[in-house]
Amino acid sequence: MAFAAGGVFGLGLLISGMTDTREVQGWLDVFGDWDPTLAFVMGGAIIPMAIAWQLTRGRTPVVGGSFPAPPEPRLGRNLVVGSVMFGMGWGLSGLCPGPAVASLSFGGVEGLVFLGAMVAGMIAAPPVKARLDTAAVAS
Amino acid sequence: MGLIGGGLVDRSATGTVAKERLAFLAGLFLIPAVAALAMGGASTYVTSNWAVLIIAGLFVGLGTRIANGCTSGHGVCGISRLSLRGIVATVFYIGAGGLTVVVFKHLLGVI
């Protein structure tokens, strides 16, 4: 089931152009030659997902486990700092985590280098996050 | 895509959850690979500038875990349930991404 979910997700990323770094950078390039296509991909993903969230109310997953808990309402420094870092990396490369895996088979050695650096960043993240937490408490 | 951190980096999950995460990653890699072959190749233009690749990869990895989510986690799954955190994160990463493209593409010409 998880394999199929990953597969459908990856297929969607591939067909919609999320694995094409030029399209992603074209979408982020609001002051240059802006390509609005990916806004429809995001909108198109958010609408069915909103319906899906409604459907999960009062139900349990048919494949077992449980649905994610309601969102945490607190905003913190982590959220902003992390999102800005993520956005910068995404803008520089045109790749975010899902498409980085989905495009591995055709992204060449560069795709692998990116994935390696991304995994290294993920491993390095918890101590940075802990430091940001204490900084937030101290200030 | 917290599942990537979950499947590749965070080893705290065990049993079924760990297997599900790996199966998800396998599907995410293999199905587009087969589809790309069937379509006669897929287009992507990953930069060949290794410095940019490594810095961008580090930032994406760090940022995703520090903020607890990325395009799919905050953008798609968060906004669709009207999560304030998801909306705030999306505003910040799209803003940062847009600015980065302006600076590095149009001002510096690096990408």
PDB file of C-alpha atoms in Angstrom, chain A residues 2-11 13-15 18-33 41-42 45-47 49-51 53 63 68-93 95-99 101-107 109-111 113-115 117-126 128-129 132, chain B residues 1-6 8-10 19-37 39 41-102 104-106 110-111:
ATOM      1  CA  ALA A   2       2.762   2.423   0.964  1.00  0.00           C
ATOM      2  CA  PHE A   3       4.630   1.429  -2.218  1.00  0.00           C
ATOM      3  CA  ALA A   4       1.566   2.295  -4.302  1.00  0.00           C
ATOM      4  CA  ALA A   5       1.097   5.601  -2.458  1.00  0.00           C
ATOM      5  CA  GLY A   6       4.725   6.536  -3.089  1.00  0.00           C
ATOM      6  CA  GLY A   7       4.385   5.457  -6.706  1.00  0.00           C
ATOM      7  CA  VAL A   8       1.269   7.515  -7.365  1.00  0.00           C
ATOM      8  CA  PHE A   9       2.842  10.508  -5.627  1.00  0.00           C
ATOM      9  CA  GLY A  10       5.979  10.162  -7.742  1.00  0.00           C
ATOM     10  CA  LEU A  11       3.991   9.718 -10.932  1.00  0.00           C
ATOM     11  CA  LEU A  13       5.244  14.811  -9.492  1.00  0.00           C
ATOM     12  CA  LEU A  14       6.690  13.573 -12.785  1.00  0.00           C
ATOM     13  CA  ILE A  15       3.630  14.312 -14.930  1.00  0.00           C
ATOM     14  CA  MET A  18       7.564  19.098 -10.263  1.00  0.00           C
ATOM     15  CA  THR A  19      10.585  16.953 -11.153  1.00  0.00           C
ATOM     16  CA  ASP A  20      11.642  19.401 -13.862  1.00  0.00           C
ATOM     17  CA  THR A  21      13.944  21.897 -12.182  1.00  0.00           C
ATOM     18  CA  ARG A  22      13.466  24.432 -14.990  1.00  0.00           C
ATOM     19  CA  GLU A  23       9.723  24.478 -14.424  1.00  0.00           C
ATOM     20  CA  VAL A  24      10.126  24.858 -10.678  1.00  0.00           C
ATOM     21  CA  GLN A  25      12.591  27.712 -11.061  1.00  0.00           C
ATOM     22  CA  GLY A  26      10.364  29.240 -13.749  1.00  0.00           C
ATOM     23  CA  TRP A  27       7.505  29.208 -11.264  1.00  0.00           C
ATOM     24  CA  LEU A  28       9.595  30.809  -8.539  1.00  0.00           C
ATOM     25  CA  ASP A  29      10.898  33.388 -10.990  1.00  0.00           C
ATOM     26  CA  VAL A  30       8.146  35.932 -10.318  1.00  0.00           C
ATOM     27  CA  PHE A  31      10.264  38.892 -11.406  1.00  0.00           C
ATOM     28  CA  GLY A  32      11.582  37.251 -14.556  1.00  0.00           C
ATOM     29  CA  ASP A  33       9.892  35.011 -17.073  1.00  0.00           C
ATOM     30  CA  VAL A  41      -0.428  21.770  -9.543  1.00  0.00           C
ATOM     31  CA  MET A  42      -0.399  22.990  -5.971  1.00  0.00           C
ATOM     32  CA  ALA A  45      -3.318  18.972  -4.964  1.00  0.00           C
ATOM     33  CA  ILE A  46      -4.765  21.088  -2.155  1.00  0.00           C
ATOM     34  CA  ILE A  47      -8.408  20.757  -3.243  1.00  0.00           C
ATOM     35  CA  MET A  49      -6.530  16.865  -0.094  1.00  0.00           C
ATOM     36  CA  ALA A  50      -8.975  19.220   1.667  1.00  0.00           C
ATOM     37  CA  ILE A  51     -11.815  16.852   0.729  1.00  0.00           C
ATOM     38  CA  TRP A  53      -9.164  15.565   5.316  1.00  0.00           C
ATOM     39  CA  VAL A  63      -5.101  -0.142   6.220  1.00  0.00           C
ATOM     40  CA  PRO A  68      -2.397  12.376  11.700  1.00  0.00           C
ATOM     41  CA  ALA A  69      -3.346  14.400  14.767  1.00  0.00           C
ATOM     42  CA  PRO A  70      -4.825  17.876  14.250  1.00  0.00           C
ATOM     43  CA  PRO A  71      -2.203  20.489  13.359  1.00  0.00           C
ATOM     44  CA  GLU A  72      -0.121  22.076  16.069  1.00  0.00           C
ATOM     45  CA  PRO A  73      -1.209  25.737  16.220  1.00  0.00           C
ATOM     46  CA  ARG A  74       1.996  27.237  17.656  1.00  0.00           C
ATOM     47  CA  LEU A  75       4.276  29.222  15.383  1.00  0.00           C
ATOM     48  CA  GLY A  76       7.928  29.298  16.290  1.00  0.00           C
ATOM     49  CA  ARG A  77      11.322  30.371  15.141  1.00  0.00           C
ATOM     50  CA  ASN A  78      11.987  26.856  13.829  1.00  0.00           C
ATOM     51  CA  LEU A  79       9.111  27.070  11.408  1.00  0.00           C
ATOM     52  CA  VAL A  80      10.237  30.371   9.918  1.00  0.00           C
ATOM     53  CA  VAL A  81      13.997  29.717   9.866  1.00  0.00           C
ATOM     54  CA  GLY A  82      13.512  26.202   8.497  1.00  0.00           C
ATOM     55  CA  SER A  83      11.083  27.352   5.812  1.00  0.00           C
ATOM     56  CA  VAL A  84      13.360  30.170   4.674  1.00  0.00           C
ATOM     57  CA  MET A  85      16.314  27.743   4.435  1.00  0.00           C
ATOM     58  CA  PHE A  86      14.201  25.222   2.584  1.00  0.00           C
ATOM     59  CA  GLY A  87      12.944  27.915   0.182  1.00  0.00           C
ATOM     60  CA  MET A  88      16.487  29.086  -0.574  1.00  0.00           C
ATOM     61  CA  GLY A  89      17.659  25.557  -1.356  1.00  0.00           C
ATOM     62  CA  TRP A  90      14.562  24.906  -3.424  1.00  0.00           C
ATOM     63  CA  GLY A  91      15.081  28.103  -5.420  1.00  0.00           C
ATOM     64  CA  LEU A  92      18.778  27.402  -5.986  1.00  0.00           C
ATOM     65  CA  SER A  93      18.307  23.865  -7.237  1.00  0.00           C
ATOM     66  CA  LEU A  95      14.447  20.433  -6.245  1.00  0.00           C
ATOM     67  CA  CYS A  96      12.572  19.611  -3.064  1.00  0.00           C
ATOM     68  CA  PRO A  97      12.641  16.250  -1.247  1.00  0.00           C
ATOM     69  CA  GLY A  98       9.831  14.373  -3.050  1.00  0.00           C
ATOM     70  CA  PRO A  99      10.945  15.246  -6.591  1.00  0.00           C
ATOM     71  CA  VAL A 101      13.757  10.993  -5.041  1.00  0.00           C
ATOM     72  CA  ALA A 102      11.258  10.749  -7.913  1.00  0.00           C
ATOM     73  CA  SER A 103      13.775  12.107 -10.449  1.00  0.00           C
ATOM     74  CA  LEU A 104      16.763  10.027  -9.298  1.00  0.00           C
ATOM     75  CA  SER A 105      16.524   7.631 -12.241  1.00  0.00           C
ATOM     76  CA  PHE A 106      16.903  10.410 -14.803  1.00  0.00           C
ATOM     77  CA  GLY A 107      18.572  13.212 -12.810  1.00  0.00           C
ATOM     78  CA  VAL A 109      24.950  12.104 -10.986  1.00  0.00           C
ATOM     79  CA  GLU A 110      23.866  15.645 -10.075  1.00  0.00           C
ATOM     80  CA  GLY A 111      20.583  14.308  -8.698  1.00  0.00           C
ATOM     81  CA  VAL A 113      24.841  14.648  -5.253  1.00  0.00           C
ATOM     82  CA  PHE A 114      21.805  16.720  -4.324  1.00  0.00           C
ATOM     83  CA  LEU A 115      20.170  13.786  -2.530  1.00  0.00           C
ATOM     84  CA  ALA A 117      23.668  16.666   0.512  1.00  0.00           C
ATOM     85  CA  MET A 118      19.972  16.719   1.433  1.00  0.00           C
ATOM     86  CA  VAL A 119      20.285  13.596   3.583  1.00  0.00           C
ATOM     87  CA  ALA A 120      23.380  15.098   5.233  1.00  0.00           C
ATOM     88  CA  GLY A 121      21.334  18.221   5.971  1.00  0.00           C
ATOM     89  CA  MET A 122      18.561  16.105   7.471  1.00  0.00           C
ATOM     90  CA  ILE A 123      21.048  14.299   9.699  1.00  0.00           C
ATOM     91  CA  ALA A 124      22.541  17.619  10.812  1.00  0.00           C
ATOM     92  CA  ALA A 125      19.147  19.216  11.481  1.00  0.00           C
ATOM     93  CA  PRO A 126      18.194  18.053  15.020  1.00  0.00           C
ATOM     94  CA  VAL A 128      20.502  23.015  14.854  1.00  0.00           C
ATOM     95  CA  LYS A 129      16.841  22.799  15.722  1.00  0.00           C
ATOM     96  CA  LEU A 132      17.129  27.430  17.737  1.00  0.00           C
TER      97      LEU A 132
ATOM     98  CA  MET B   1       8.199  15.002   2.430  1.00  0.00           C
ATOM     99  CA  GLY B   2       8.868  14.148   6.025  1.00  0.00           C
ATOM    100  CA  LEU B   3       8.794  10.515   4.975  1.00  0.00           C
ATOM    101  CA  ILE B   4      12.183  10.895   3.339  1.00  0.00           C
ATOM    102  CA  GLY B   5      13.689  12.063   6.608  1.00  0.00           C
ATOM    103  CA  GLY B   6      11.645   9.321   8.252  1.00  0.00           C
ATOM    104  CA  LEU B   8      16.374   7.451   5.351  1.00  0.00           C
ATOM    105  CA  VAL B   9      17.517   9.373   8.385  1.00  0.00           C
ATOM    106  CA  ASP B  10      15.258   8.923  11.384  1.00  0.00           C
ATOM    107  CA  LYS B  19       8.796  -0.885   6.427  1.00  0.00           C
ATOM    108  CA  GLU B  20       5.974   1.348   5.210  1.00  0.00           C
ATOM    109  CA  ARG B  21       8.326   4.321   4.956  1.00  0.00           C
ATOM    110  CA  LEU B  22      10.850   2.356   2.938  1.00  0.00           C
ATOM    111  CA  ALA B  23       8.099   0.947   0.704  1.00  0.00           C
ATOM    112  CA  PHE B  24       6.833   4.484   0.113  1.00  0.00           C
ATOM    113  CA  LEU B  25      10.328   5.639  -0.877  1.00  0.00           C
ATOM    114  CA  ALA B  26      10.775   2.614  -3.138  1.00  0.00           C
ATOM    115  CA  GLY B  27       7.508   3.435  -4.919  1.00  0.00           C
ATOM    116  CA  LEU B  28       8.432   7.099  -5.169  1.00  0.00           C
ATOM    117  CA  PHE B  29      11.705   6.159  -6.877  1.00  0.00           C
ATOM    118  CA  LEU B  30      10.700   3.119  -8.967  1.00  0.00           C
ATOM    119  CA  ILE B  31       7.333   4.107 -10.440  1.00  0.00           C
ATOM    120  CA  PRO B  32       8.585   7.418 -11.945  1.00  0.00           C
ATOM    121  CA  ALA B  33      11.680   5.527 -13.176  1.00  0.00           C
ATOM    122  CA  VAL B  34       9.491   3.062 -15.082  1.00  0.00           C
ATOM    123  CA  ALA B  35       7.200   5.843 -16.310  1.00  0.00           C
ATOM    124  CA  ALA B  36      10.155   7.923 -17.518  1.00  0.00           C
ATOM    125  CA  LEU B  37      11.489   4.898 -19.421  1.00  0.00           C
ATOM    126  CA  MET B  39       7.802   7.903 -22.028  1.00  0.00           C
ATOM    127  CA  GLY B  41      12.964   9.854 -20.940  1.00  0.00           C
ATOM    128  CA  ALA B  42      11.926  12.766 -18.770  1.00  0.00           C
ATOM    129  CA  SER B  43      13.295  16.266 -18.823  1.00  0.00           C
ATOM    130  CA  THR B  44      15.035  17.834 -15.909  1.00  0.00           C
ATOM    131  CA  TYR B  45      17.829  20.338 -15.784  1.00  0.00           C
ATOM    132  CA  VAL B  46      19.637  19.816 -12.526  1.00  0.00           C
ATOM    133  CA  THR B  47      22.540  22.244 -12.394  1.00  0.00           C
ATOM    134  CA  SER B  48      25.989  20.764 -12.936  1.00  0.00           C
ATOM    135  CA  ASN B  49      27.493  23.291 -10.519  1.00  0.00           C
ATOM    136  CA  TRP B  50      28.392  21.020  -7.604  1.00  0.00           C
ATOM    137  CA  ALA B  51      28.813  23.882  -5.148  1.00  0.00           C
ATOM    138  CA  VAL B  52      25.253  25.017  -5.832  1.00  0.00           C
ATOM    139  CA  LEU B  53      23.986  21.426  -5.660  1.00  0.00           C
ATOM    140  CA  ILE B  54      25.617  20.701  -2.324  1.00  0.00           C
ATOM    141  CA  ILE B  55      24.609  23.983  -0.692  1.00  0.00           C
ATOM    142  CA  ALA B  56      21.056  23.689  -2.027  1.00  0.00           C
ATOM    143  CA  GLY B  57      20.794  20.068  -0.889  1.00  0.00           C
ATOM    144  CA  LEU B  58      22.052  20.900   2.596  1.00  0.00           C
ATOM    145  CA  PHE B  59      19.593  23.782   2.892  1.00  0.00           C
ATOM    146  CA  VAL B  60      16.664  21.688   1.680  1.00  0.00           C
ATOM    147  CA  GLY B  61      17.534  18.869   4.095  1.00  0.00           C
ATOM    148  CA  LEU B  62      18.125  21.167   7.067  1.00  0.00           C
ATOM    149  CA  GLY B  63      15.128  23.371   6.343  1.00  0.00           C
ATOM    150  CA  THR B  64      12.707  20.503   5.825  1.00  0.00           C
ATOM    151  CA  ARG B  65      13.523  18.950   9.171  1.00  0.00           C
ATOM    152  CA  ILE B  66      13.841  22.183  11.134  1.00  0.00           C
ATOM    153  CA  ALA B  67      10.477  23.427   9.868  1.00  0.00           C
ATOM    154  CA  ASN B  68       8.912  19.940  10.089  1.00  0.00           C
ATOM    155  CA  GLY B  69       7.779  19.906   6.491  1.00  0.00           C
ATOM    156  CA  CYS B  70       8.229  21.018   2.906  1.00  0.00           C
ATOM    157  CA  THR B  71       6.140  21.575  -0.201  1.00  0.00           C
ATOM    158  CA  SER B  72       3.979  18.520   0.335  1.00  0.00           C
ATOM    159  CA  GLY B  73       3.887  18.522   4.140  1.00  0.00           C
ATOM    160  CA  HIS B  74       3.185  22.197   4.768  1.00  0.00           C
ATOM    161  CA  GLY B  75       2.017  23.275   1.332  1.00  0.00           C
ATOM    162  CA  VAL B  76      -0.358  20.518   0.284  1.00  0.00           C
ATOM    163  CA  CYS B  77      -1.229  18.675   3.510  1.00  0.00           C
ATOM    164  CA  GLY B  78      -1.067  21.758   5.747  1.00  0.00           C
ATOM    165  CA  ILE B  79      -2.940  24.332   3.692  1.00  0.00           C
ATOM    166  CA  SER B  80      -5.646  21.817   2.798  1.00  0.00           C
ATOM    167  CA  ARG B  81      -6.568  21.489   6.480  1.00  0.00           C
ATOM    168  CA  LEU B  82      -6.157  25.235   7.057  1.00  0.00           C
ATOM    169  CA  SER B  83      -3.182  24.749   9.346  1.00  0.00           C
ATOM    170  CA  LEU B  84      -1.737  28.130  10.350  1.00  0.00           C
ATOM    171  CA  ARG B  85       1.758  26.635  10.507  1.00  0.00           C
ATOM    172  CA  GLY B  86       1.359  25.198   7.011  1.00  0.00           C
ATOM    173  CA  ILE B  87       0.233  28.534   5.612  1.00  0.00           C
ATOM    174  CA  VAL B  88       2.994  30.521   7.335  1.00  0.00           C
ATOM    175  CA  ALA B  89       5.653  28.010   6.230  1.00  0.00           C
ATOM    176  CA  THR B  90       4.437  28.118   2.636  1.00  0.00           C
ATOM    177  CA  VAL B  91       4.489  31.928   2.546  1.00  0.00           C
ATOM    178  CA  PHE B  92       8.068  31.925   3.860  1.00  0.00           C
ATOM    179  CA  TYR B  93       9.487  29.211   1.612  1.00  0.00           C
ATOM    180  CA  ILE B  94       7.872  30.512  -1.555  1.00  0.00           C
ATOM    181  CA  GLY B  95       9.048  34.024  -0.659  1.00  0.00           C
ATOM    182  CA  ALA B  96      12.580  32.797   0.038  1.00  0.00           C
ATOM    183  CA  GLY B  97      12.570  30.662  -3.118  1.00  0.00           C
ATOM    184  CA  GLY B  98      11.396  33.578  -5.260  1.00  0.00           C
ATOM    185  CA  LEU B  99      13.996  35.934  -3.806  1.00  0.00           C
ATOM    186  CA  THR B 100      16.726  33.333  -4.240  1.00  0.00           C
ATOM    187  CA  VAL B 101      15.904  32.906  -7.922  1.00  0.00           C
ATOM    188  CA  VAL B 102      15.918  36.685  -8.416  1.00  0.00           C
ATOM    189  CA  PHE B 104      21.103  34.086  -8.033  1.00  0.00           C
ATOM    190  CA  LYS B 105      19.650  34.064 -11.525  1.00  0.00           C
ATOM    191  CA  HIS B 106      19.135  37.684 -12.415  1.00  0.00           C
ATOM    192  CA  VAL B 110      24.916  31.654 -10.963  1.00  0.00           C
ATOM    193  CA  ILE B 111      21.899  29.474 -11.829  1.00  0.00           C
TER     194      ILE B 111
END
